PDB file of C-alpha atoms in Angstrom:
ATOM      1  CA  UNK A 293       0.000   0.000   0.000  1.00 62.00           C
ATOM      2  CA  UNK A 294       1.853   3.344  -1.274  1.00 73.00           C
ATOM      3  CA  UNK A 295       1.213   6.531   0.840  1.00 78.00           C
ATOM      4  CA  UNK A 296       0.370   9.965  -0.480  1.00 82.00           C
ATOM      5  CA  UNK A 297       1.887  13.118   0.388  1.00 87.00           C
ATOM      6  CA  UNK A 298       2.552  16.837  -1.526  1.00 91.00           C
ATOM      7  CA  UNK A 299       6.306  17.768  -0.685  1.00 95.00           C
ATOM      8  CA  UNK A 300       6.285  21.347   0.639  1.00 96.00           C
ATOM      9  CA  UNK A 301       8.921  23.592  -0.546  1.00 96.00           C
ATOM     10  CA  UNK A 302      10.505  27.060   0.621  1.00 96.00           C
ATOM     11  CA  UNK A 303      11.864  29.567  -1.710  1.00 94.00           C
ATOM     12  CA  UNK A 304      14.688  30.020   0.404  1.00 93.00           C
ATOM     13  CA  UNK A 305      17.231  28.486   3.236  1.00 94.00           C
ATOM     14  CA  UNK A 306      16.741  29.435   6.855  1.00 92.00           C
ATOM     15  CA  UNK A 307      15.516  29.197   9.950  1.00 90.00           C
ATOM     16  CA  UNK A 308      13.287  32.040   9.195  1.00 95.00           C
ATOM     17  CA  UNK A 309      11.253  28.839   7.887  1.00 97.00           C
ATOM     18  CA  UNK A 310      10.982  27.004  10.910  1.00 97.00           C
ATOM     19  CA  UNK A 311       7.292  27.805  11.860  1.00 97.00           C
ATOM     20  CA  UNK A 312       6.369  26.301   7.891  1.00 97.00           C
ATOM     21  CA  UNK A 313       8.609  23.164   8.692  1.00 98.00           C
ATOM     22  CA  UNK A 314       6.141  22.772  12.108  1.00 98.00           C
ATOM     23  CA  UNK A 315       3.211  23.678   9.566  1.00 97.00           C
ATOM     24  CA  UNK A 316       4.950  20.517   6.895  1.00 98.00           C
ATOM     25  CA  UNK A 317       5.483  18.146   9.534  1.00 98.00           C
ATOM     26  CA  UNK A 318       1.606  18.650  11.041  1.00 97.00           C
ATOM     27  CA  UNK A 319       0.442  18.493   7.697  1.00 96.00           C
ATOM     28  CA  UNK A 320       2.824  15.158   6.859  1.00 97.00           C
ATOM     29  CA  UNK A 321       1.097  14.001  10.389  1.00 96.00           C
ATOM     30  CA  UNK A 322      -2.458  14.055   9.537  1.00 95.00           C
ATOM     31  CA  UNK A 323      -1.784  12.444   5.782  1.00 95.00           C
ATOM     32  CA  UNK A 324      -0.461   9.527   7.376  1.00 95.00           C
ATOM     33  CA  UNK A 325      -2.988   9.646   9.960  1.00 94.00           C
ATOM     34  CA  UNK A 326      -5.933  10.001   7.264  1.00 94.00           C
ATOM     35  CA  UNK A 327      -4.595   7.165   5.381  1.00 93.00           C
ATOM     36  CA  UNK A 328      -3.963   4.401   7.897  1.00 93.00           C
ATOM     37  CA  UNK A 329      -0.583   4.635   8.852  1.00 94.00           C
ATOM     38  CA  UNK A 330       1.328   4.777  12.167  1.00 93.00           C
ATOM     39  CA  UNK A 331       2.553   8.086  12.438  1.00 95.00           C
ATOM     40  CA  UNK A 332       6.871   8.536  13.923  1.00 97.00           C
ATOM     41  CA  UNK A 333       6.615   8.701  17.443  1.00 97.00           C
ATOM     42  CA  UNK A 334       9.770  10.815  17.991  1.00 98.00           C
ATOM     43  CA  UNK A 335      10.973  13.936  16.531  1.00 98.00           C
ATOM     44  CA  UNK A 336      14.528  14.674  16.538  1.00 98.00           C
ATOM     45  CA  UNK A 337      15.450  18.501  16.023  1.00 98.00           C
ATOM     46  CA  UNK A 338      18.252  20.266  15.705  1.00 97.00           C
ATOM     47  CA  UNK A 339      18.488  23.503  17.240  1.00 95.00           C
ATOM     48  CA  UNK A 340      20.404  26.509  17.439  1.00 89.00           C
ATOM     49  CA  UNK A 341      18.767  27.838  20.724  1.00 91.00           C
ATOM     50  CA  UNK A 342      15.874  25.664  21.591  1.00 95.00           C
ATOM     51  CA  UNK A 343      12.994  27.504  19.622  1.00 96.00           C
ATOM     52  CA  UNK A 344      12.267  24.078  16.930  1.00 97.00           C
ATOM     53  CA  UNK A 345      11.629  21.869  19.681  1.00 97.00           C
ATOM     54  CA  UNK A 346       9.377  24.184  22.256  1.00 97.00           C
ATOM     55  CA  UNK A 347       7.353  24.919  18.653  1.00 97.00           C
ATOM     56  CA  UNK A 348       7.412  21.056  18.253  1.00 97.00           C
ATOM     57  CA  UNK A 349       6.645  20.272  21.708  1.00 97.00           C
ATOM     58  CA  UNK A 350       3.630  22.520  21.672  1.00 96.00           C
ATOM     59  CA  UNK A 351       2.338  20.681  18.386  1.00 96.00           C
ATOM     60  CA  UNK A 352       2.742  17.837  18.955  1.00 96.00           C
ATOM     61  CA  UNK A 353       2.092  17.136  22.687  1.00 93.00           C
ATOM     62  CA  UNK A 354      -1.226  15.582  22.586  1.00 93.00           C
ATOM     63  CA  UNK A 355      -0.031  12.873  20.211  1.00 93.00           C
ATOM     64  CA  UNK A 356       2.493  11.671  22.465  1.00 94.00           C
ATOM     65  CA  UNK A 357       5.151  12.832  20.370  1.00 97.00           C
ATOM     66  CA  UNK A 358       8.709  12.354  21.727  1.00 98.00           C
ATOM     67  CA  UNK A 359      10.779  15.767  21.153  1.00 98.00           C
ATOM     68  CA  UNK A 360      14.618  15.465  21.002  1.00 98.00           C
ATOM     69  CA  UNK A 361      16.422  18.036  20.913  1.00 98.00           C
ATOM     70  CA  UNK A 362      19.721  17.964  19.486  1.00 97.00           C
ATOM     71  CA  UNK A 363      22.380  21.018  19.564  1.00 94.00           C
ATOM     72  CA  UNK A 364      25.907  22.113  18.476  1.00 89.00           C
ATOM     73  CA  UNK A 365      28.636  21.536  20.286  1.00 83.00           C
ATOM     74  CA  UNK A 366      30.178  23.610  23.006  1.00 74.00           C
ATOM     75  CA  UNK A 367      32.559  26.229  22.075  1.00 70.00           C
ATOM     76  CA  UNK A 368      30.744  25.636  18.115  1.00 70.00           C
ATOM     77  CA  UNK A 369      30.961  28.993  16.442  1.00 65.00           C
ATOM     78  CA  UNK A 370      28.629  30.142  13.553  1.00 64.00           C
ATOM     79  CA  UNK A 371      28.225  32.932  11.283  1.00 65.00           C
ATOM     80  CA  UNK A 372      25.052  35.565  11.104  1.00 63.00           C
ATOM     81  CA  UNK A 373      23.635  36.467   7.857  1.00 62.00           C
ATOM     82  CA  UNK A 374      25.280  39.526   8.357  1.00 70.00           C
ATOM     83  CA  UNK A 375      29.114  37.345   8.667  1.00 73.00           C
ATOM     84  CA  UNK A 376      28.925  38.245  12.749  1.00 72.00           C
ATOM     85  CA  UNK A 377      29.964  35.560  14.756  1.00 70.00           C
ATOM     86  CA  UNK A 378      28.279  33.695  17.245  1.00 67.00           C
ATOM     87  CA  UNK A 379      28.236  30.441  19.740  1.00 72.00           C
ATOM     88  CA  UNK A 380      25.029  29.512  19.748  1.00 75.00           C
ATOM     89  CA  UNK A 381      23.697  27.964  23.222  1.00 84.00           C
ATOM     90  CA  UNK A 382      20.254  27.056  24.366  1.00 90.00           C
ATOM     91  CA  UNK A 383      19.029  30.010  27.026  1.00 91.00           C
ATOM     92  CA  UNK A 384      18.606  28.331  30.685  1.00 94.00           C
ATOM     93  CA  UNK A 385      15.139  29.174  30.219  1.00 95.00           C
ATOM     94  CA  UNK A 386      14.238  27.009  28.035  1.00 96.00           C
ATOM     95  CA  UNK A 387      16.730  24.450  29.084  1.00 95.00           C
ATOM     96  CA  UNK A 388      14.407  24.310  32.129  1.00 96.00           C
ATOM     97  CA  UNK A 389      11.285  24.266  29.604  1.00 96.00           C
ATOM     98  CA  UNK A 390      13.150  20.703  28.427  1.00 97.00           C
ATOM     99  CA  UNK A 391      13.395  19.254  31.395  1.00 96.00           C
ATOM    100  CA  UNK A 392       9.765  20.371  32.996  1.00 96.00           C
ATOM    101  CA  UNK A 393       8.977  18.447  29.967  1.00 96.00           C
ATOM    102  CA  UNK A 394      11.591  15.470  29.625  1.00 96.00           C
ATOM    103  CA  UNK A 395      12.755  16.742  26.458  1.00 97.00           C
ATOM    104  CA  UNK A 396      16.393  15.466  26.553  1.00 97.00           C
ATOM    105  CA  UNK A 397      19.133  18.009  25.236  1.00 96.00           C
ATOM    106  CA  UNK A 398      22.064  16.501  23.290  1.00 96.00           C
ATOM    107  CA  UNK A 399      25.424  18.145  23.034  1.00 93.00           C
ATOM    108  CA  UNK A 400      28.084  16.681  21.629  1.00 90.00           C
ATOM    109  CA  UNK A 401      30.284  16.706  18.726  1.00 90.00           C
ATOM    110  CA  UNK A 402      28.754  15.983  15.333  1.00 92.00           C
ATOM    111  CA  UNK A 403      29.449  12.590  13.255  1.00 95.00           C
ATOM    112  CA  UNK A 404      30.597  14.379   9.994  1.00 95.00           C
ATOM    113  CA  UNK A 405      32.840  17.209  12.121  1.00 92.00           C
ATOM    114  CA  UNK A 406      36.343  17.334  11.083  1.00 91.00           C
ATOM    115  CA  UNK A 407      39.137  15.965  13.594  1.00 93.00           C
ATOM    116  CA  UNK A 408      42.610  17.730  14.273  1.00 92.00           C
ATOM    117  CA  UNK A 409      45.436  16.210  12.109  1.00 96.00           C
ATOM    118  CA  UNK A 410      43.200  13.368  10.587  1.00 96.00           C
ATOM    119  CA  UNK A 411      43.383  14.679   6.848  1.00 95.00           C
ATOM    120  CA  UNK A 412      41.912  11.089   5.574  1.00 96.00           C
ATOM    121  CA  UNK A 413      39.032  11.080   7.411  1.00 95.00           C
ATOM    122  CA  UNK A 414      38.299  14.720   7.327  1.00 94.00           C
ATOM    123  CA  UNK A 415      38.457  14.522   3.357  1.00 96.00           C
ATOM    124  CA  UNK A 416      35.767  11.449   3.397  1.00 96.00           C
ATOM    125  CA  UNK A 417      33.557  13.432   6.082  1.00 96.00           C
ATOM    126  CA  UNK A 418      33.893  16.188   3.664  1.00 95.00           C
ATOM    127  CA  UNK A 419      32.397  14.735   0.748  1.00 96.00           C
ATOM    128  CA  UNK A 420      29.508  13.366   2.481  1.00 96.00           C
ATOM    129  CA  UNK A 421      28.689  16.730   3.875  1.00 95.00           C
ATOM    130  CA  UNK A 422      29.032  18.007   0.575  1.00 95.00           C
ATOM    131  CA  UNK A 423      27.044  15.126  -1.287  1.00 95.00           C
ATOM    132  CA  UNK A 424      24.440  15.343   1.496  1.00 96.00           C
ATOM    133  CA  UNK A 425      24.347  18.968   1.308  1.00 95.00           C
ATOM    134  CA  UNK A 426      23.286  18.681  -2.596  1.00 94.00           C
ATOM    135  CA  UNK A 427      19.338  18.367  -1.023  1.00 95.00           C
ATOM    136  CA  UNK A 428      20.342  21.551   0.949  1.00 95.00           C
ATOM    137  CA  UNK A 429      22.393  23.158   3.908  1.00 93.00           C
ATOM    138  CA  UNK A 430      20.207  21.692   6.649  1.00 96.00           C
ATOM    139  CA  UNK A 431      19.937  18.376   5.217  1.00 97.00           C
ATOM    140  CA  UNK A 432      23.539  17.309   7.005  1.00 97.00           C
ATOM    141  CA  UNK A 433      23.055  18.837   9.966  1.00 96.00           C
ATOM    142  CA  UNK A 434      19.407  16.477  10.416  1.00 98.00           C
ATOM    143  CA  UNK A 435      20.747  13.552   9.347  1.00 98.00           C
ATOM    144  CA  UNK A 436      23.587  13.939  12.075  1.00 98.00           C
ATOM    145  CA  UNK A 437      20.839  14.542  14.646  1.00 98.00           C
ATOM    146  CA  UNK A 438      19.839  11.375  14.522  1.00 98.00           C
ATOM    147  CA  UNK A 439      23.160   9.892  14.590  1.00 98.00           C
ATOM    148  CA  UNK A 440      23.341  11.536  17.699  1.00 97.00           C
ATOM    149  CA  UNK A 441      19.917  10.147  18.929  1.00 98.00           C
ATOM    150  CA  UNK A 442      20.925   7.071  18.186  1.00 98.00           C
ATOM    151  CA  UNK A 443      24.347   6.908  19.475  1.00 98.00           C
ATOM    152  CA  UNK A 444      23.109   8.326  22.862  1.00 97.00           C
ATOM    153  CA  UNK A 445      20.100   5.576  22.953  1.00 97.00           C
ATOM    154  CA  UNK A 446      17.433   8.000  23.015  1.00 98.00           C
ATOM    155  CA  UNK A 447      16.377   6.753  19.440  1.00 98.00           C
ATOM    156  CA  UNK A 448      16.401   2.983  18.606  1.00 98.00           C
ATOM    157  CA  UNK A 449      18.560   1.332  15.368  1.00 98.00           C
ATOM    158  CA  UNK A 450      15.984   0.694  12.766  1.00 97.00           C
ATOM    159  CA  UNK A 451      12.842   2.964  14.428  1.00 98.00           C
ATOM    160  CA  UNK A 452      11.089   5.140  11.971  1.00 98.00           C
ATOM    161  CA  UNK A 453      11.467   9.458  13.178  1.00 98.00           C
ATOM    162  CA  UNK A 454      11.625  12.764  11.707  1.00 98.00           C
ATOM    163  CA  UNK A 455      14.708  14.522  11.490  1.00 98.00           C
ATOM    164  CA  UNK A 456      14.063  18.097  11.784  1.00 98.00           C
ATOM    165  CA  UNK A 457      15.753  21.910  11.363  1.00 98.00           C
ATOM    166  CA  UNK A 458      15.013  25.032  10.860  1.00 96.00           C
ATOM    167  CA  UNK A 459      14.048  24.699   7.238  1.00 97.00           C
ATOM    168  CA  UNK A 460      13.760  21.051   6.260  1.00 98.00           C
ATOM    169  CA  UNK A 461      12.047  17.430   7.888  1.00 98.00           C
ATOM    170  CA  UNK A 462      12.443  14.286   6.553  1.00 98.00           C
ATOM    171  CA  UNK A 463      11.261  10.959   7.360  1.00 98.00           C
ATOM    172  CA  UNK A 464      14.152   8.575   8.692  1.00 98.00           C
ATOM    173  CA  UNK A 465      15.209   4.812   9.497  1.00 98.00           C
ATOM    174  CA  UNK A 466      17.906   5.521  12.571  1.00 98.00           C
ATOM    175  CA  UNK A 467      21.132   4.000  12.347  1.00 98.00           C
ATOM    176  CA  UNK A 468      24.084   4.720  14.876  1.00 98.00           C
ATOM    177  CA  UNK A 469      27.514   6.696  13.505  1.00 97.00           C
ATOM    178  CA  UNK A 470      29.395   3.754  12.717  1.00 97.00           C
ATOM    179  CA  UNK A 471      26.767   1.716  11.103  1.00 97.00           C
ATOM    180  CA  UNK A 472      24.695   3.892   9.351  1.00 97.00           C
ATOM    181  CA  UNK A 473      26.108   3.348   5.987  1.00 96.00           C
ATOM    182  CA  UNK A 474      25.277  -0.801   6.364  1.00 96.00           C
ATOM    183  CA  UNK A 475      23.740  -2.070   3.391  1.00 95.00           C
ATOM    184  CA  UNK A 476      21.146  -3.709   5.393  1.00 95.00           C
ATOM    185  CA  UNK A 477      18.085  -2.989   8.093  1.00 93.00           C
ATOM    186  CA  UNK A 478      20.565  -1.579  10.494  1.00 96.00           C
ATOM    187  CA  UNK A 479      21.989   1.375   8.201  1.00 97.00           C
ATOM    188  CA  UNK A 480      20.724   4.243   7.868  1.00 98.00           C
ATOM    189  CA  UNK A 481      17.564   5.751   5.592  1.00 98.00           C
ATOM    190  CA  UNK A 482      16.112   8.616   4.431  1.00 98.00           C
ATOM    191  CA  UNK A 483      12.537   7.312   3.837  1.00 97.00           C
ATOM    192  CA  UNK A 484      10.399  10.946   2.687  1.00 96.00           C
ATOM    193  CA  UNK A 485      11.033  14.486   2.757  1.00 97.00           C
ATOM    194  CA  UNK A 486       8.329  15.922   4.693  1.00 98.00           C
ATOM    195  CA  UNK A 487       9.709  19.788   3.223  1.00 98.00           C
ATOM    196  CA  UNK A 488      12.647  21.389   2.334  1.00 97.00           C
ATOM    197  CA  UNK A 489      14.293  24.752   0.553  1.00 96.00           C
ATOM    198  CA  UNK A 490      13.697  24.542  -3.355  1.00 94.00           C
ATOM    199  CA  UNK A 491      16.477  27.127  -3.753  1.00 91.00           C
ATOM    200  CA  UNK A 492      19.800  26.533  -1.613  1.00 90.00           C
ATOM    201  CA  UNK A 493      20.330  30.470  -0.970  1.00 89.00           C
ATOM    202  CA  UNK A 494      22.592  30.268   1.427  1.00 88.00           C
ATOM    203  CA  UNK A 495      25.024  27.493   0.559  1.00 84.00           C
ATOM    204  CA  UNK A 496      25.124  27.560  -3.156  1.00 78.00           C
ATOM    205  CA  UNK A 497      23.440  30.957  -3.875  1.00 66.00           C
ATOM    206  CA  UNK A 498      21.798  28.764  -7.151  1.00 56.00           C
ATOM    207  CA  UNK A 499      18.907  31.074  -8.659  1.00 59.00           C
ATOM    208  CA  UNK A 500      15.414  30.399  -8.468  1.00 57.00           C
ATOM    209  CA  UNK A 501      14.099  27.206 -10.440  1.00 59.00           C
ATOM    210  CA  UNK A 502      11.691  28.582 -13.176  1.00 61.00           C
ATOM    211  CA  UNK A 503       7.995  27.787 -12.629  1.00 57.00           C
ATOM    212  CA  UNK A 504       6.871  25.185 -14.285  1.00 59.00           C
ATOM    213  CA  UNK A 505       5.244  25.948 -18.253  1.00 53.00           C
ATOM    214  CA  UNK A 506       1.333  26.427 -18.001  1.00 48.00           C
ATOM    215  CA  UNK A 507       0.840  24.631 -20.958  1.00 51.00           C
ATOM    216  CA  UNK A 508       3.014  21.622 -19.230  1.00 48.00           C
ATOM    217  CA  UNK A 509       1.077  21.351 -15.908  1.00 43.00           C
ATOM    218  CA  UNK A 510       3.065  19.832 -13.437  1.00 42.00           C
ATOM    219  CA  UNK A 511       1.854  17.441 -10.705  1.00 40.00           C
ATOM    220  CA  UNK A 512       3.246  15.529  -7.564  1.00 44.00           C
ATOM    221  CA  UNK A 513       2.860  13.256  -5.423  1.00 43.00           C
ATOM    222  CA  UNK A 514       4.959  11.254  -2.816  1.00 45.00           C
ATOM    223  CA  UNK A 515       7.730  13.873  -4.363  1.00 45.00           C
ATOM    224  CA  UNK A 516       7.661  12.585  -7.520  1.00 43.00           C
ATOM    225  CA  UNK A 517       6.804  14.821 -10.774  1.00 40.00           C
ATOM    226  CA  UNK A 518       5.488  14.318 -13.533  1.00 40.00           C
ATOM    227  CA  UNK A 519       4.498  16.246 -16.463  1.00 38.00           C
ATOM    228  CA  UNK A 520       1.134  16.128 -17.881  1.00 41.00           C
ATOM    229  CA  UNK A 521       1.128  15.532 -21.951  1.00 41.00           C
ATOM    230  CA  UNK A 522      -0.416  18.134 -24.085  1.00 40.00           C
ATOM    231  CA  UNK A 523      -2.790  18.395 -26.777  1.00 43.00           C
ATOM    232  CA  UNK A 524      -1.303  17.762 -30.096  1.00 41.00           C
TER     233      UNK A 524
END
């Protein structure tokens, strides 16, 4: 039995989407929902400074949704859109949100980071960032949220959860750091993307993707598109 669901796409990278990916992931909820499916029953986000998973929380509380959150790493520094530069850090204040709620924070260094004098492996990490980073900026930085997850036992090798940040969600199998690229039902999957940026703005600065012809209408479903023939 195949499952339906319309991709939702931003025009643009950034977190300034991260109410839309809440709005995707509800949506992405319901369709399953609606057409007899067992809906993920965890949520792992990764978050700057806590906002993605107090929006998710708030969602997705009545469900029994599990929210993980997942953040950088201490002493992690990042760039503004403006090229300031920051560390960013959850607040205390909504640290103490988390635990009210027993939403688990993760900090720790991230699967793909680079290590200090190990050129070889920082040159294979590099290219799967990169290849990885083809779907857009985020999609690395989700996928390595769930490594985390994993690793720290908080999500289970094999279980079925959403991978979330600021401006993309995708559907997962878990897998743990070192076997996630198994060939078999312990590696890792990405199973649907619930939404992402249709333009990467920020990391490749690509232009716009023309709309599609009106005289070629375009439809999709399940992400897949295909174009309707015309008249001859």
């Amino acid at each position: 039995m195949s499952k339906m669901y319309k991709v939702q796409y931003f025009g643009s990278e950034g977190r300034e989407n991260l109410s839309s990916v809440i709005k995707a992931i509800k949506l992405f909820m319901n369709a399953t929902l609606s057409q007899g499916f067992a809906i993920p029953q965890k949520i792992v986000f990764l978050t700057r400074e806590g906002e993605g998973p107090m929006l998710a929380h708030s969602q997705f509380q009545s469900q029994g949704v599990k929210i993980i959150a997942v953040t950088f790493p201490r002493h992690y520094a990042a760039k503004r859109a403006d090229n300031s530069i920051f560390m960013p850090e959850i607040p205390d204040k909504i640290q103490r949100f988390f635990r009210a709620f027993e939403i688990p924070i993760i900090t720790n260094r991230l699967p793909f980071d680079n290590i200090e004098g190990a050129d070889g492996h920082n040159r294979e990490m590099s290219l799967i960032r990169d290849a990885l980073g083809l779907f857009g900026g985020s999609i690395p930085l989700a996928i390595q949220a769930v490594l985390q997850a994993t690793d720290a036992g908080y999500v289970n090798i094999g279980e079925q959860v959403i991978a979330a940040t600021g401006d993309a969600a995708l559907l997962v199998t878990a897998s743990t750091t070192r076997l996630f690229l198994r060939k078999d039902n312990r590696g890792f999957a990405v199973n649907e993307i619930i939404c992402k940026p249709r333009s990467l703005t920020m990391t490749r600065k690509t232009p716009a993707p023309e709309l599609p012809n009106p005289e070629r209408p375009v439809s999709q479903i399940e992400g897949t598109t295909t174009s309707e023939p015309t008249e001859k």
